[in-house]
mmCIF file of C-alpha atoms in Angstrom:
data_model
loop_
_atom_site.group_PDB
_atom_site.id
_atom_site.type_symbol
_atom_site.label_atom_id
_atom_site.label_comp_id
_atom_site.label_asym_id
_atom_site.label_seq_id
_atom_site.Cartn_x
_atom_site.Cartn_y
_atom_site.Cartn_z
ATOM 1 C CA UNK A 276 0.000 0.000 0.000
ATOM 2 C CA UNK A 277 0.886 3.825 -0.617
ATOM 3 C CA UNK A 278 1.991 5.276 2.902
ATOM 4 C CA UNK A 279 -0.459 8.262 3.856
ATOM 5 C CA UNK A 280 1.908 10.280 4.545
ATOM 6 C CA UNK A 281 0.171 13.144 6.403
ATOM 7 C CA UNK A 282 -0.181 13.786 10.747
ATOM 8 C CA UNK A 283 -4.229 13.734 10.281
ATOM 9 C CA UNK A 284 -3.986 10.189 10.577
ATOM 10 C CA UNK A 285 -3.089 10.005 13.871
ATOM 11 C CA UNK A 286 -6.050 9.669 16.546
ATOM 12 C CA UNK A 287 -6.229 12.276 19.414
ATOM 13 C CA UNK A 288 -6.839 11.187 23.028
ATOM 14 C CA UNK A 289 -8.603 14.487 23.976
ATOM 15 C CA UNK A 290 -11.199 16.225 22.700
ATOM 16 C CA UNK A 291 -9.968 19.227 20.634
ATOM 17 C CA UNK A 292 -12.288 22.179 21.080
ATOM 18 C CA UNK A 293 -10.218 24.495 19.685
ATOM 19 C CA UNK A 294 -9.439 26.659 16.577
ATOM 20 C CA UNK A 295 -6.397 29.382 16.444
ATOM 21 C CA UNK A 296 -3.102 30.825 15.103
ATOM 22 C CA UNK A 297 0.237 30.401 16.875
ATOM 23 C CA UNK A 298 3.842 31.408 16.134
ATOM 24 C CA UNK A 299 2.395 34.259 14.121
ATOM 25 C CA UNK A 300 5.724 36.396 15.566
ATOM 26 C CA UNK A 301 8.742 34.753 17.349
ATOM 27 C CA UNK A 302 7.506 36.551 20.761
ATOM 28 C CA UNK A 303 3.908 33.888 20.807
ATOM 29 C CA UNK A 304 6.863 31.060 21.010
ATOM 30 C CA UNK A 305 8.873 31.156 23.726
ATOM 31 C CA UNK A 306 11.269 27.966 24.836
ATOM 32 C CA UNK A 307 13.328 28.104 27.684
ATOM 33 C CA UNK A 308 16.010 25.511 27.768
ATOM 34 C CA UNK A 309 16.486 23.572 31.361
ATOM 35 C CA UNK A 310 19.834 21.931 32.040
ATOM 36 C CA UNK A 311 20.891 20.128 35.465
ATOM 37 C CA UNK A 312 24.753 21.215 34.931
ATOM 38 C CA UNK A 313 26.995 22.339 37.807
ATOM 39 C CA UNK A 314 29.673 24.465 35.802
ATOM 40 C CA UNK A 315 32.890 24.212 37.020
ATOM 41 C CA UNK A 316 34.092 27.672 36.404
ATOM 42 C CA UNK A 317 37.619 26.318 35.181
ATOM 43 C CA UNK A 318 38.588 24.113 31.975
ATOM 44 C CA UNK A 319 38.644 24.554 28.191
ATOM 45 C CA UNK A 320 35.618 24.881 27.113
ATOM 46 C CA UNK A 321 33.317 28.255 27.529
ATOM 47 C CA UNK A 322 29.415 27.690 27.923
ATOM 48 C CA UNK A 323 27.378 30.438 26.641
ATOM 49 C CA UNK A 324 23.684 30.879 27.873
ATOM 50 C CA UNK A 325 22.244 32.303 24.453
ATOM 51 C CA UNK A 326 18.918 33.744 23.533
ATOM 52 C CA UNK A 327 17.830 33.615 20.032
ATOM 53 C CA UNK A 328 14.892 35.256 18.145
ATOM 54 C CA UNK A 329 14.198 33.698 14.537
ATOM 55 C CA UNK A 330 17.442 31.553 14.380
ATOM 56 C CA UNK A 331 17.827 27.763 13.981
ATOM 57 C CA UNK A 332 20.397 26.088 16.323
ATOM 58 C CA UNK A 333 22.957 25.230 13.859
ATOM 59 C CA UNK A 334 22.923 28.628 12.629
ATOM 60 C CA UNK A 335 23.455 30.317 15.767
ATOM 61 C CA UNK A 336 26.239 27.345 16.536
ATOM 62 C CA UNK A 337 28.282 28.216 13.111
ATOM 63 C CA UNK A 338 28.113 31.947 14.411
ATOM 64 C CA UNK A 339 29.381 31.687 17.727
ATOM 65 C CA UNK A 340 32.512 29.504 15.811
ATOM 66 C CA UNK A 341 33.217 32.199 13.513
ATOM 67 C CA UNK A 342 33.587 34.509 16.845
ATOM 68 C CA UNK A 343 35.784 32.258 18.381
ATOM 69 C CA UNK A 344 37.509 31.260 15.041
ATOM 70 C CA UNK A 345 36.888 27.305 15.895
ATOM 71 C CA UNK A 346 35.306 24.964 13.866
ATOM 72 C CA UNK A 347 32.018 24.450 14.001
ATOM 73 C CA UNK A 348 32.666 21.164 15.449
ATOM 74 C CA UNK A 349 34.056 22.218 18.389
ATOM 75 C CA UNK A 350 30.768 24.080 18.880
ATOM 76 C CA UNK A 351 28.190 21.822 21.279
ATOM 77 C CA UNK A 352 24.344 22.132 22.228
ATOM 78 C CA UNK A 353 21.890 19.800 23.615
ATOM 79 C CA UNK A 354 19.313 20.086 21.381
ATOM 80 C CA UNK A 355 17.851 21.863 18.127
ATOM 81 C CA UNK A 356 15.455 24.511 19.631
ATOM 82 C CA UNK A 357 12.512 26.283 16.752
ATOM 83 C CA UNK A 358 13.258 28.586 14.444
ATOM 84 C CA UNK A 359 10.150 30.487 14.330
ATOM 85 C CA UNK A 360 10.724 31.394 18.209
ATOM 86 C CA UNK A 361 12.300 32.840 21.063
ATOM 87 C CA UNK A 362 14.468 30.358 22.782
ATOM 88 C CA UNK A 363 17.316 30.130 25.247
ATOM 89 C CA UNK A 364 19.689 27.687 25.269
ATOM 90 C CA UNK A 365 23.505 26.454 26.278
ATOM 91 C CA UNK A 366 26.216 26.185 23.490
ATOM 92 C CA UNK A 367 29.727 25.321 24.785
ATOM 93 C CA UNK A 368 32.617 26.576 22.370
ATOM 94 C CA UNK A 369 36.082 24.387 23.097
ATOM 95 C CA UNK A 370 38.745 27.049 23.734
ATOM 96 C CA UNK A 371 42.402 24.738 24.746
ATOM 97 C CA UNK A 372 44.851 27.404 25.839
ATOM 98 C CA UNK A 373 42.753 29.979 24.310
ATOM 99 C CA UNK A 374 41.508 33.212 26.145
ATOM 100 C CA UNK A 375 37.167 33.958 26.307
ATOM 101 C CA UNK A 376 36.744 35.375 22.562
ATOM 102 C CA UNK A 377 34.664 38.733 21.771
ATOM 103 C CA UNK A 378 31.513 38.219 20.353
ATOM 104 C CA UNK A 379 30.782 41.755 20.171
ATOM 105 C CA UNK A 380 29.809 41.237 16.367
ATOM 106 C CA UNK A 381 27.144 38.597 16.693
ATOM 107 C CA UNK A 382 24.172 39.409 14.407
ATOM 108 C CA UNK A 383 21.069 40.936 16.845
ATOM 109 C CA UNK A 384 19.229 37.493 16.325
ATOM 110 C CA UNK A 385 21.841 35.965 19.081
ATOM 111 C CA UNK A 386 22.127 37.699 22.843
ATOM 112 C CA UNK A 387 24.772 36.162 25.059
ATOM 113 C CA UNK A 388 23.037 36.118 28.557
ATOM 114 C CA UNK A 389 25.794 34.507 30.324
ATOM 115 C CA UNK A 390 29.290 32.701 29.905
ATOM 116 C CA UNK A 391 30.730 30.594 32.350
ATOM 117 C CA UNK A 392 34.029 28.210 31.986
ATOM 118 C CA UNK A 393 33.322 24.308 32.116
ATOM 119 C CA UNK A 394 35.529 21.066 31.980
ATOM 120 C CA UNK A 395 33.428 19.091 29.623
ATOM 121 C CA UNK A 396 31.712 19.238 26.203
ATOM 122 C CA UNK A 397 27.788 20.485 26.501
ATOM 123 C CA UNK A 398 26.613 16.658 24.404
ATOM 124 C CA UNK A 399 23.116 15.851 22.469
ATOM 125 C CA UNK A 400 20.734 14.780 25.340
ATOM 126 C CA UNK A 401 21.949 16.551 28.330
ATOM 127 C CA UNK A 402 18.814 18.907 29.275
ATOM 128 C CA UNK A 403 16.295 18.541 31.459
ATOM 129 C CA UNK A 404 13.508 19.582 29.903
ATOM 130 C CA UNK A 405 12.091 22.338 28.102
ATOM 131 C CA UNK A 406 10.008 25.140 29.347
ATOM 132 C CA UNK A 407 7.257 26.496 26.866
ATOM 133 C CA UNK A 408 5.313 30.344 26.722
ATOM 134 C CA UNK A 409 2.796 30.209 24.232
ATOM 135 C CA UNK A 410 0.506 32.988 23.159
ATOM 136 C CA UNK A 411 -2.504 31.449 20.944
ATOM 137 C CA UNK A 412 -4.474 34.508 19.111
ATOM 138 C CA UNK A 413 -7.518 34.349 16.556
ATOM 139 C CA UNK A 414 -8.896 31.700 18.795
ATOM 140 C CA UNK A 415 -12.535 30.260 19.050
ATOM 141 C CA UNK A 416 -14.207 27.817 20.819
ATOM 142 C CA UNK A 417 -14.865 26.439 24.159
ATOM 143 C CA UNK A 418 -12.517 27.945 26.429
ATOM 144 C CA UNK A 419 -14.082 26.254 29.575
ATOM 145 C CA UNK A 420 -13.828 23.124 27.575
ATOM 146 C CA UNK A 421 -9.993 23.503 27.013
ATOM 147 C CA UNK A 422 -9.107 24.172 30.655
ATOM 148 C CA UNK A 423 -10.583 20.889 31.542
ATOM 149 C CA UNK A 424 -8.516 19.259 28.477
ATOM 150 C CA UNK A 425 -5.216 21.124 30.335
ATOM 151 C CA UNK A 426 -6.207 19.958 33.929
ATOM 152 C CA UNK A 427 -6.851 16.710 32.597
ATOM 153 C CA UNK A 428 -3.363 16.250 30.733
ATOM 154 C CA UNK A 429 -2.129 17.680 34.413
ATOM 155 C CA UNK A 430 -3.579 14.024 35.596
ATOM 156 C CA UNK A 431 -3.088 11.657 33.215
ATOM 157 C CA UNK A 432 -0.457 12.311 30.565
ATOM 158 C CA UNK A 433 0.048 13.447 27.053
ATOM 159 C CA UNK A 434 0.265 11.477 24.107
ATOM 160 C CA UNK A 435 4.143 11.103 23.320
ATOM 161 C CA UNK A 436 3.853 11.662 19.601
ATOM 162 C CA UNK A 437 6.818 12.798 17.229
ATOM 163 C CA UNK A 438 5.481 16.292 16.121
ATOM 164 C CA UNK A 439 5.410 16.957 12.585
ATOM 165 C CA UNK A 440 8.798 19.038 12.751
ATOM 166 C CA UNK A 441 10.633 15.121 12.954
ATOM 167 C CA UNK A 442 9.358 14.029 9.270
ATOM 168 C CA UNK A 443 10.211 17.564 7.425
ATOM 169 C CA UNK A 444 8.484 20.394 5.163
ATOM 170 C CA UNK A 445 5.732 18.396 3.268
ATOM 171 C CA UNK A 446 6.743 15.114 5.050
ATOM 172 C CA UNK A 447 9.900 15.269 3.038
ATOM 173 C CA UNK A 448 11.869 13.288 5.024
ATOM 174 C CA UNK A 449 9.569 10.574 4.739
ATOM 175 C CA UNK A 450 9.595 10.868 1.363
ATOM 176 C CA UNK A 451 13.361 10.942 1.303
ATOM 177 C CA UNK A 452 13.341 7.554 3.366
ATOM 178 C CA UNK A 453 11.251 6.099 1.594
ATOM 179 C CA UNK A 454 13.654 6.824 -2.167
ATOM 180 C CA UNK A 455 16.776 6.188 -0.154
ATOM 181 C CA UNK A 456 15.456 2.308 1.212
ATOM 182 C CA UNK A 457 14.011 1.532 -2.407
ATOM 183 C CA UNK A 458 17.470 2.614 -4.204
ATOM 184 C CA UNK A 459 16.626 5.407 -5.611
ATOM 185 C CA UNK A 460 18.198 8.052 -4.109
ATOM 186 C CA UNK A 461 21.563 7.794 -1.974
ATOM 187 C CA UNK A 462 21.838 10.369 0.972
ATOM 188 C CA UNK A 463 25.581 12.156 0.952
ATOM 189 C CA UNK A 464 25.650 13.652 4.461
ATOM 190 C CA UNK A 465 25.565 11.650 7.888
ATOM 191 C CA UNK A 466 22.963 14.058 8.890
ATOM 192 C CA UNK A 467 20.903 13.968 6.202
ATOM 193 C CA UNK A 468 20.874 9.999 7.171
ATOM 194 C CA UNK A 469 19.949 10.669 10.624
ATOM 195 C CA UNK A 470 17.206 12.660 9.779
ATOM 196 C CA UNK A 471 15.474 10.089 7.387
ATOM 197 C CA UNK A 472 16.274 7.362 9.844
ATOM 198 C CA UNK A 473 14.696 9.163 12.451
ATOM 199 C CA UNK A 474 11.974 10.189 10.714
ATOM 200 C CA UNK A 475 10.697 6.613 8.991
ATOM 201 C CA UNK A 476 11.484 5.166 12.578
ATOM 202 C CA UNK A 477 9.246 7.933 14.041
ATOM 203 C CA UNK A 478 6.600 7.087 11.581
ATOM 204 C CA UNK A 479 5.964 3.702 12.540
ATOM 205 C CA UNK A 480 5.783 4.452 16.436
ATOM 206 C CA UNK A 481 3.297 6.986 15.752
ATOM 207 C CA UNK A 482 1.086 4.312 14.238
ATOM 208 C CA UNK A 483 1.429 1.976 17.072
ATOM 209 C CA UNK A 484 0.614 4.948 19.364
ATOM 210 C CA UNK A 485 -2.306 6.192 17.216
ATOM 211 C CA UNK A 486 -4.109 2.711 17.400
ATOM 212 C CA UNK A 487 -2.993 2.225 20.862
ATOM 213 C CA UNK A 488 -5.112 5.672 21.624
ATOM 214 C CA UNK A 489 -8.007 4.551 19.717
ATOM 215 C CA UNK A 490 -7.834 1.198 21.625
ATOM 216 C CA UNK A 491 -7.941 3.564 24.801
ATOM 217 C CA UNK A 492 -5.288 1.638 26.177
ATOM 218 C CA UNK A 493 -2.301 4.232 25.180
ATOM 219 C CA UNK A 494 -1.888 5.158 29.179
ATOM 220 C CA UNK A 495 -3.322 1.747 30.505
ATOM 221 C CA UNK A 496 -1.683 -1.567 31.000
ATOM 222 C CA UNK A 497 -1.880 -4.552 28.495
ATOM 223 C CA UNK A 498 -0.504 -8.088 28.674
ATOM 224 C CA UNK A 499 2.513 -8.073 27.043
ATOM 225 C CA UNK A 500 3.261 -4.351 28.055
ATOM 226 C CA UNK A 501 7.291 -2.769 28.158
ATOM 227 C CA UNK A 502 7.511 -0.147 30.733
ATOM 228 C CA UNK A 503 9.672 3.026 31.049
ATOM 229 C CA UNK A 504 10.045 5.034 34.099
ATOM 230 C CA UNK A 505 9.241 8.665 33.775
ATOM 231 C CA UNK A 506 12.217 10.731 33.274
ATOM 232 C CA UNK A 507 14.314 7.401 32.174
ATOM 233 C CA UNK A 508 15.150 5.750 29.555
ATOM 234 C CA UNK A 509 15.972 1.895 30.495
ATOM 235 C CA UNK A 510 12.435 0.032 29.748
ATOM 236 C CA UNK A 511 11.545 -3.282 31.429
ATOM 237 C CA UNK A 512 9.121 -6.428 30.509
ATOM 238 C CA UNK A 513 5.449 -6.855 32.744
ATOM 239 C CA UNK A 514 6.416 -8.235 35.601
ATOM 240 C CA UNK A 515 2.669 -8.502 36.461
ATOM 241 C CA UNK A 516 3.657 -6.807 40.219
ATOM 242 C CA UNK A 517 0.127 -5.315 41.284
ATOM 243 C CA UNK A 518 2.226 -1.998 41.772
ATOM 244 C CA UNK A 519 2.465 -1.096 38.275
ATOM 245 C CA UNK A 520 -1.096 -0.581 38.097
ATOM 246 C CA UNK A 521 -0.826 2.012 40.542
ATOM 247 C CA UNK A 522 2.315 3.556 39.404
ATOM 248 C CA UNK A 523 0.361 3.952 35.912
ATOM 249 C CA UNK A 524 -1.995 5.920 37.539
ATOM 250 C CA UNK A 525 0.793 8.555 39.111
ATOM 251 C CA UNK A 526 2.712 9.162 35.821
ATOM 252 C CA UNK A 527 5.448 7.492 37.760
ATOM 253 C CA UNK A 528 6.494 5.272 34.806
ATOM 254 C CA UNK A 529 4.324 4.444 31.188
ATOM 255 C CA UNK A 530 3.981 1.826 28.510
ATOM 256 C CA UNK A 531 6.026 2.246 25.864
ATOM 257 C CA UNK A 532 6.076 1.432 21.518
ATOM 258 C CA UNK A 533 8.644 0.265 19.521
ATOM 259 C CA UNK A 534 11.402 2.377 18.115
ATOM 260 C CA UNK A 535 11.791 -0.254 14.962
ATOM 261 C CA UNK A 536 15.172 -2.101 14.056
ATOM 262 C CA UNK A 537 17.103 -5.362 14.246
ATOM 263 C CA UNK A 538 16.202 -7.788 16.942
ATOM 264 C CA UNK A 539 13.060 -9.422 18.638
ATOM 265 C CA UNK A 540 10.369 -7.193 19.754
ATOM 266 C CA UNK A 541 10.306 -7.060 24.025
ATOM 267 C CA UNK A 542 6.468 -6.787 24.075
ATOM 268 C CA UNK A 543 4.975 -9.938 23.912
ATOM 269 C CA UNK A 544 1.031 -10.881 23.580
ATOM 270 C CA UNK A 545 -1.492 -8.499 21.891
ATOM 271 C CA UNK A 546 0.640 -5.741 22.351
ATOM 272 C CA UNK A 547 3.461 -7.572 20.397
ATOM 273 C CA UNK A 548 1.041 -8.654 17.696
ATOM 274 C CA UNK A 549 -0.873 -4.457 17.572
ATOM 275 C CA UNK A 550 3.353 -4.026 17.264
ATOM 276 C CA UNK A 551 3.737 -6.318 14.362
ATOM 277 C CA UNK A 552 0.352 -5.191 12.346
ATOM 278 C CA UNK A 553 1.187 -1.470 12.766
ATOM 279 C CA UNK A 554 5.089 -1.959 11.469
ATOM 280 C CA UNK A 555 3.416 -4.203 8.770
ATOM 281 C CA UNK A 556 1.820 -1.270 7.125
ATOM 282 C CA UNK A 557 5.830 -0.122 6.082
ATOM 283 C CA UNK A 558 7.336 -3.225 4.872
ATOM 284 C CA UNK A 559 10.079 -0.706 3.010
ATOM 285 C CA UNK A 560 10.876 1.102 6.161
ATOM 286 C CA UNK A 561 11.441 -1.778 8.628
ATOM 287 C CA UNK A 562 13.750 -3.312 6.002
ATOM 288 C CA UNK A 563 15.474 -0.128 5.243
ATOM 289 C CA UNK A 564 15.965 0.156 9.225
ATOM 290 C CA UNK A 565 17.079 -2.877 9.493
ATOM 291 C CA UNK A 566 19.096 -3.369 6.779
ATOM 292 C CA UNK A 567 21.375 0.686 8.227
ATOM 293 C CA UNK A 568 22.264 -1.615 11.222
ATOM 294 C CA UNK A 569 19.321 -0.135 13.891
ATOM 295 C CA UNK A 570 18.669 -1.725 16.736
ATOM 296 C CA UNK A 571 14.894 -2.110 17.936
ATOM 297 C CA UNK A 572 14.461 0.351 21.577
ATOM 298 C CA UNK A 573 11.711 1.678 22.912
ATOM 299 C CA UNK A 574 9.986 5.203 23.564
ATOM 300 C CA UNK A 575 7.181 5.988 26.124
ATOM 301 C CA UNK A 576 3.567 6.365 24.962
ATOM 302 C CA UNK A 577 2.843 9.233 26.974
ATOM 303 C CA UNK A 578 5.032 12.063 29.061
ATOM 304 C CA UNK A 579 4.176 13.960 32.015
ATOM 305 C CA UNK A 580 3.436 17.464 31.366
ATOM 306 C CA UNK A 581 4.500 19.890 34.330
ATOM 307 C CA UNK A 582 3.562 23.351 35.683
ATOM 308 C CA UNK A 583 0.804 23.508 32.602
ATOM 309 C CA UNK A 584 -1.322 26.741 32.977
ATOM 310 C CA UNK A 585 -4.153 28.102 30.382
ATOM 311 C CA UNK A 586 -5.202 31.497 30.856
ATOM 312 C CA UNK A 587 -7.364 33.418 28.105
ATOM 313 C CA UNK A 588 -5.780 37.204 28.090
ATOM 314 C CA UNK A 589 -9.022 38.281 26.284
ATOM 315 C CA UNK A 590 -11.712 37.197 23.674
ATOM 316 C CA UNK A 591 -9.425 35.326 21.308
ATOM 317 C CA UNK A 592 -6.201 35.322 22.618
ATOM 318 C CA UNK A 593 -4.601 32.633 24.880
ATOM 319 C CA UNK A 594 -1.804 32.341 27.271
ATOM 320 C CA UNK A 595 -0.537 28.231 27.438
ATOM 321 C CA UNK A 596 2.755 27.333 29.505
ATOM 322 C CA UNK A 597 4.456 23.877 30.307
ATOM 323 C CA UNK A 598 7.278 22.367 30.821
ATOM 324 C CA UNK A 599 8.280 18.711 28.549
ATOM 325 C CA UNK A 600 11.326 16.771 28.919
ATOM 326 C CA UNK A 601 13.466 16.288 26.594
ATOM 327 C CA UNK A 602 12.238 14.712 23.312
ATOM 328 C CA UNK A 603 8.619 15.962 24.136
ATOM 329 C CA UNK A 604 6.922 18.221 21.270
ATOM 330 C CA UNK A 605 4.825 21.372 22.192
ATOM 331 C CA UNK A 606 2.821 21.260 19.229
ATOM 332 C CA UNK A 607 1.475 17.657 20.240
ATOM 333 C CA UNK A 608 -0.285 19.437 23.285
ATOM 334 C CA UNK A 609 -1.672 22.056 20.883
ATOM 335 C CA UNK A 610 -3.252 19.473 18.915
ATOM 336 C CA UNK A 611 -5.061 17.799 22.044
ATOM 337 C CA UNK A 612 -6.758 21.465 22.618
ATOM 338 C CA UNK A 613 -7.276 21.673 18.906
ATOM 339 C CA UNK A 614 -6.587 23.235 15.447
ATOM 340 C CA UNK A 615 -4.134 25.766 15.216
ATOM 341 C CA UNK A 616 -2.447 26.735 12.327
ATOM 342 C CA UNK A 617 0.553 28.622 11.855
ATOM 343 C CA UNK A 618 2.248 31.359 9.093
ATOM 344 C CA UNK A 619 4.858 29.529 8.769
ATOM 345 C CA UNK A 620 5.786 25.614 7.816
ATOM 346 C CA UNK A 621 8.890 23.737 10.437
ATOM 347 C CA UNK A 622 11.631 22.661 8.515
#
């Protein structure tokens, strides 16, 4: 079968009562990068807390290199933060035997709010979590309605869905996958790998969470159920203990779908076979996964969503802030509360 390659697909565990604009100016998306770092204050490499308005990451990372006159290798953050935005995050810039460089020529886009010497490299992974300041406008709808979505998603969890910024502009990266595992198109760059990897790999588990949320089951236990402790990332077979049941029920850990490649799935019973039928549907990309040397992990279901306040400012304008960990997608919440579009497409 064709894949349908398009995020309507996916089922929606809340009502969505909703209709809006977001992101219409970088000031209605605000991300606020959390790190638990002690910095040293001594060693080679120089971490700089930077705010950016309307920059990608690697952008602002091949800047801060050209201050320092480093390669951008030597450049590190923990994750790619939105474009379309206002976010704050930690780059560290190795320095060995080199004084702190000027960056008194940055373009406006990039403030330095504070530099601090550290021992180590800032690596791919190590935040926290990520704070989030929306400001909806043009919206419509049942307000009331939405604050008992939010208070709800307080309880029980939010659907841990890749948002559509993982598969590309027009799902290109999906489409890109999908060439590269058929032969007919051959990737050059080790990112540009990583990125269709990612993306077919995301695909699948989407699926698996999709039907798992029409099955109502996507924050419940099954037989055959892998767990994952919130805020880990080591998962663990049923063990049928009578606590899980309970833990479930305080977001302390969640069920988890496959992240497809080599190897036998953990899940065993109908979860294991809803595994099997939704990977099924992609014949081409579990191959292609397979074949690039993946090995099958797991990924939770749902994530706890922290400190999440809704507030309408006036007729048709909302306030929405949260925190996610790491990994987590703010647009995923958006589309619990509703429809929301946006001036601009996420590359």
């Amino acid at each position: 079968m064709t894949p349908n390659f398009t995020m309507a697909v996916f089922a929606r565990a809340y009502d969505a009562p909703l209709t809006g604009q977001f992101r219409l100016q970088p000031e209605d998306f605000i991300v606020n990068e959390q790190i638990d770092i002690d910095l040293s204050g001594q060693g080679e490499h120089l971490w700089l807390q930077v705010r950016k308005t309307g920059a990608n990451t690697d952008w602002v990372a091949g800047q801060l290199a050209r201050c320092a006159q480093v390669p951008a290798s030597e450049v590190g953050y923990a994750g790619l933060k939105d474009r379309h935005a206002v976010t704050t995050q930690w780059f560290s810039v190795q320095l060995p035997g080199k004084a702190d460089p000027s960056f008194g020529d940055l373009p406006p886009e990039i403030e330095i709010l504070q530099q601090q010497r550290h021992d180590k490299k800032l690596r791919r992974g190590a935040l926290l979590s990520n704070e989030f300041i929306l400001t909806l406008r043009n919206c419509s709808g049942d307000f009331a309605a939405a604050a008992t979505i939010c208070a709800e998603i307080s309880q029980r969890g939010l659907p841990n869905y890749y948002g559509e910024q993982r598969f590309g502009h027009n799902m290109g990266n999906l489409t890109k996958a999908q060439r590269w595992f058929e032969g007919n198109f051959t990737p050059k760059l080790r990112n540009q790998r990583s990125l269709y990897l990612s993306a077919a790999r995301s695909w699948i588990f989407n699926h698996v969470l999709s039907t798992r949320i029409q099955q109502q089951t996507w924050d419940q236990r099954v037989t055959g159920d892998v767990f994952m402790f919130e805020g880990g990332s080591a998962w663990f077979v049923d063990d049928t203990s009578p606590e899980l049941a309970t833990r479930l029920a305080a977001l302390d850990l969640h069920p988890t779908g496959v992240l497809w490649g080599r190897g036998e799935l953990a899940s065993q019973g109908a979860v294991r076979e809803l595994e099997l039928e939704q990977a099924a549907l992609f014949p081409i990309f579990c191959t292609g996964l397979e074949k690039q040397g993946l090995k099958q992990e797991r990924r939770a279901l749902r994530i706890k969503v922290t400190n999440l306040e809704f507030k309408p400012l006036d007729a048709t304008t909302l306030h929405l802030s949260f925190s996610l960990p790491a990994g987590a997608y703010a647009t995923v919440l958006l589309e619990q509360l509703g429809q929301f579009s946006t001036a601009d497409k996420i590359n």
